[in-house]
Amino acid sequence: MKPLWGIVFYDVRSLVDEKVRIFDTTLRDGEQTPGVSLNLDDKLKIARQLDKLGVNVIEAGFPVSSKGEFDSVRQIAREGLQAQVCGLSRIVKKDAQACLDADVGMVHVFVPTSDIQIAHTIKMSHDEIVAGAMETVQFVKDSGRTCLFSAMDATRTSPQFLHRIFKAVEEVHCDIINIPDTVGVAAPSAFYRFVKDICDDVNMVVDVHCHNDFGLAVANSLAAVEAGAREVQVCVNGLGERAGNANLAETVMSLHAIYGARTSIKTEYLVETGRMVERLTGVKIPITAPIIGDNAFSHESGIHSHGVIENSKTFEPGIMTPEMVGHKRRIVMGKHTGRHAVAKVLEEGGYLPTEEQLQEILERIKELGDKGKQIANIDLQAIADVVIGEVARGSQAVVLKEVSVMTGNIITPTATVKALVRGKEKVLAHIGVGPVDAAVNAVQGLLDSDTSIHLCDFRIEAISGGADALAEVVIGVEDDRGRKVSARSAREDIVMASVEALVSAINRLMLLNDAAERKKA
Ligand code: KIV
Ligand code: ZN
């Protein structure tokens, strides 16, 4: 046992010395996720993002399966990416030829090797399978491309046959062999021994492809790397057949932070990549997902929030920070929130409550929390406004004076807004696609050109029925440093509600900036 991070813990940091290659199969196995279908444009966007992230291989698809699939693999292969682009092929010459025609740099040849899959899918003898694998690998190698060979369902294949087929493809100069745990039945300690025996037996790079049927895909991939595998197959957000494949972010961050291993991944793009794939596939990232989930660096309970505010390592791993993965730390208000956290969040928002006001705010938060509500920053600001009063927060940067709007079917909607901006009276007229747009444009136009604030959220929620319904408008604004605040207003007049919400959000953001400047000074 070696001491690690101040405690006695089994240290795995010296176990992986060489670089581990990251083979991404989001566009092939990931696209086999039930319910997911990507068009060419989406696939190109994902391929470019994976390249930006720094994966070594992008498995772009199965070219022989359809004309659309062939075209998309070929287009990705011709994008001029840094990553090597790979196409999938059975032990059938026309499959491999389709990969070559699609201009991929790597061909992934696979064949089932377990008795159950052989008997119920390809129905060939062991001799025929070995011959087919050798011929296809040889064909790929003759074309000058890199060849990866997979013994599908390896973890349920007899070790003798696995040894035979891997040695056979080695003979025809296969570059990389893959050990798929196709139905996710391996246990990490068993998979370690299994992979180690194969690594000791062959002279090729060993790769693994782990499915997540028992939630062990990442653990198995890590065990394989400990055993000597130097390439892992992963999918963004753990997409893939059934329960998916090993999750890219989890595998990579475990390798980097826990094992101290190296990969070519630029980890600061992990959140960005996960969210892009979430948007394009429609498969939601759970809030509790490690690394990139909304809650991965969020703290609610009083004890945790207090600790993290003092030193983030108290209730975070420390060896992995939100900045490393492109995430943000959040203190979330709820029934477990403590005084310290509320005071800190309020201070960041420019509020300086007295002890009694802070106590009152805390009680209101807990009351809402007990009713099952999570309190967003915007709600906290609303509570603070009521308890402290607007005046106590200091002077408003923008004070609205007048708003008038002209609209109709023969004129372009135009809004005129008069306001005091940092004490100076300003009037501005602006057009828009509708009255709300015109008014929002006019308010934005009132700000100095060096105040860069843009709209990041705009929602209109009717909160009572009928023609005189109260419209509740929620507006979020963001500055160029990524600071975001939102505000809401409810009125029968939707234009006024929008303008008031916008002005209030701008004021909050400016207060936040002023508070940050004061802190710096
Ligand atoms: O799960 C699997 O075995 C596969 C192979 C094609 C490698 O996806
Ligand atoms: Zn698979």
CSV table of N, CA and C and ligand atoms in Angstrom, one decimal, residues 28-29 209 211 241 245, ligand 2:
chain,number,residue,atom,x,y,z
A,28,ARG,N,-20.6,4.6,-35.2
A,28,ARG,CA,-20.9,3.2,-35.6
A,28,ARG,C,-21.7,2.5,-34.6
A,29,ASP,N,-21.1,2.0,-33.5
A,29,ASP,CA,-21.9,1.3,-32.4
A,29,ASP,C,-22.8,2.3,-31.8
A,209,HIS,N,-13.3,-3.6,-26.5
A,209,HIS,CA,-14.6,-3.0,-26.8
A,209,HIS,C,-15.6,-3.5,-25.8
A,211,HIS,N,-19.1,-3.6,-23.6
A,211,HIS,CA,-20.5,-3.2,-23.5
A,211,HIS,C,-20.9,-3.1,-22.0
A,241,GLU,N,-25.2,-0.1,-28.6
A,241,GLU,CA,-26.3,-1.2,-28.6
A,241,GLU,C,-26.7,-1.4,-27.1
A,245,ASN,N,-21.9,1.4,-24.8
A,245,ASN,CA,-20.4,1.0,-24.7
A,245,ASN,C,-19.8,1.8,-23.6
B,2,ZN,ZN,-20.4,-3.3,-29.9
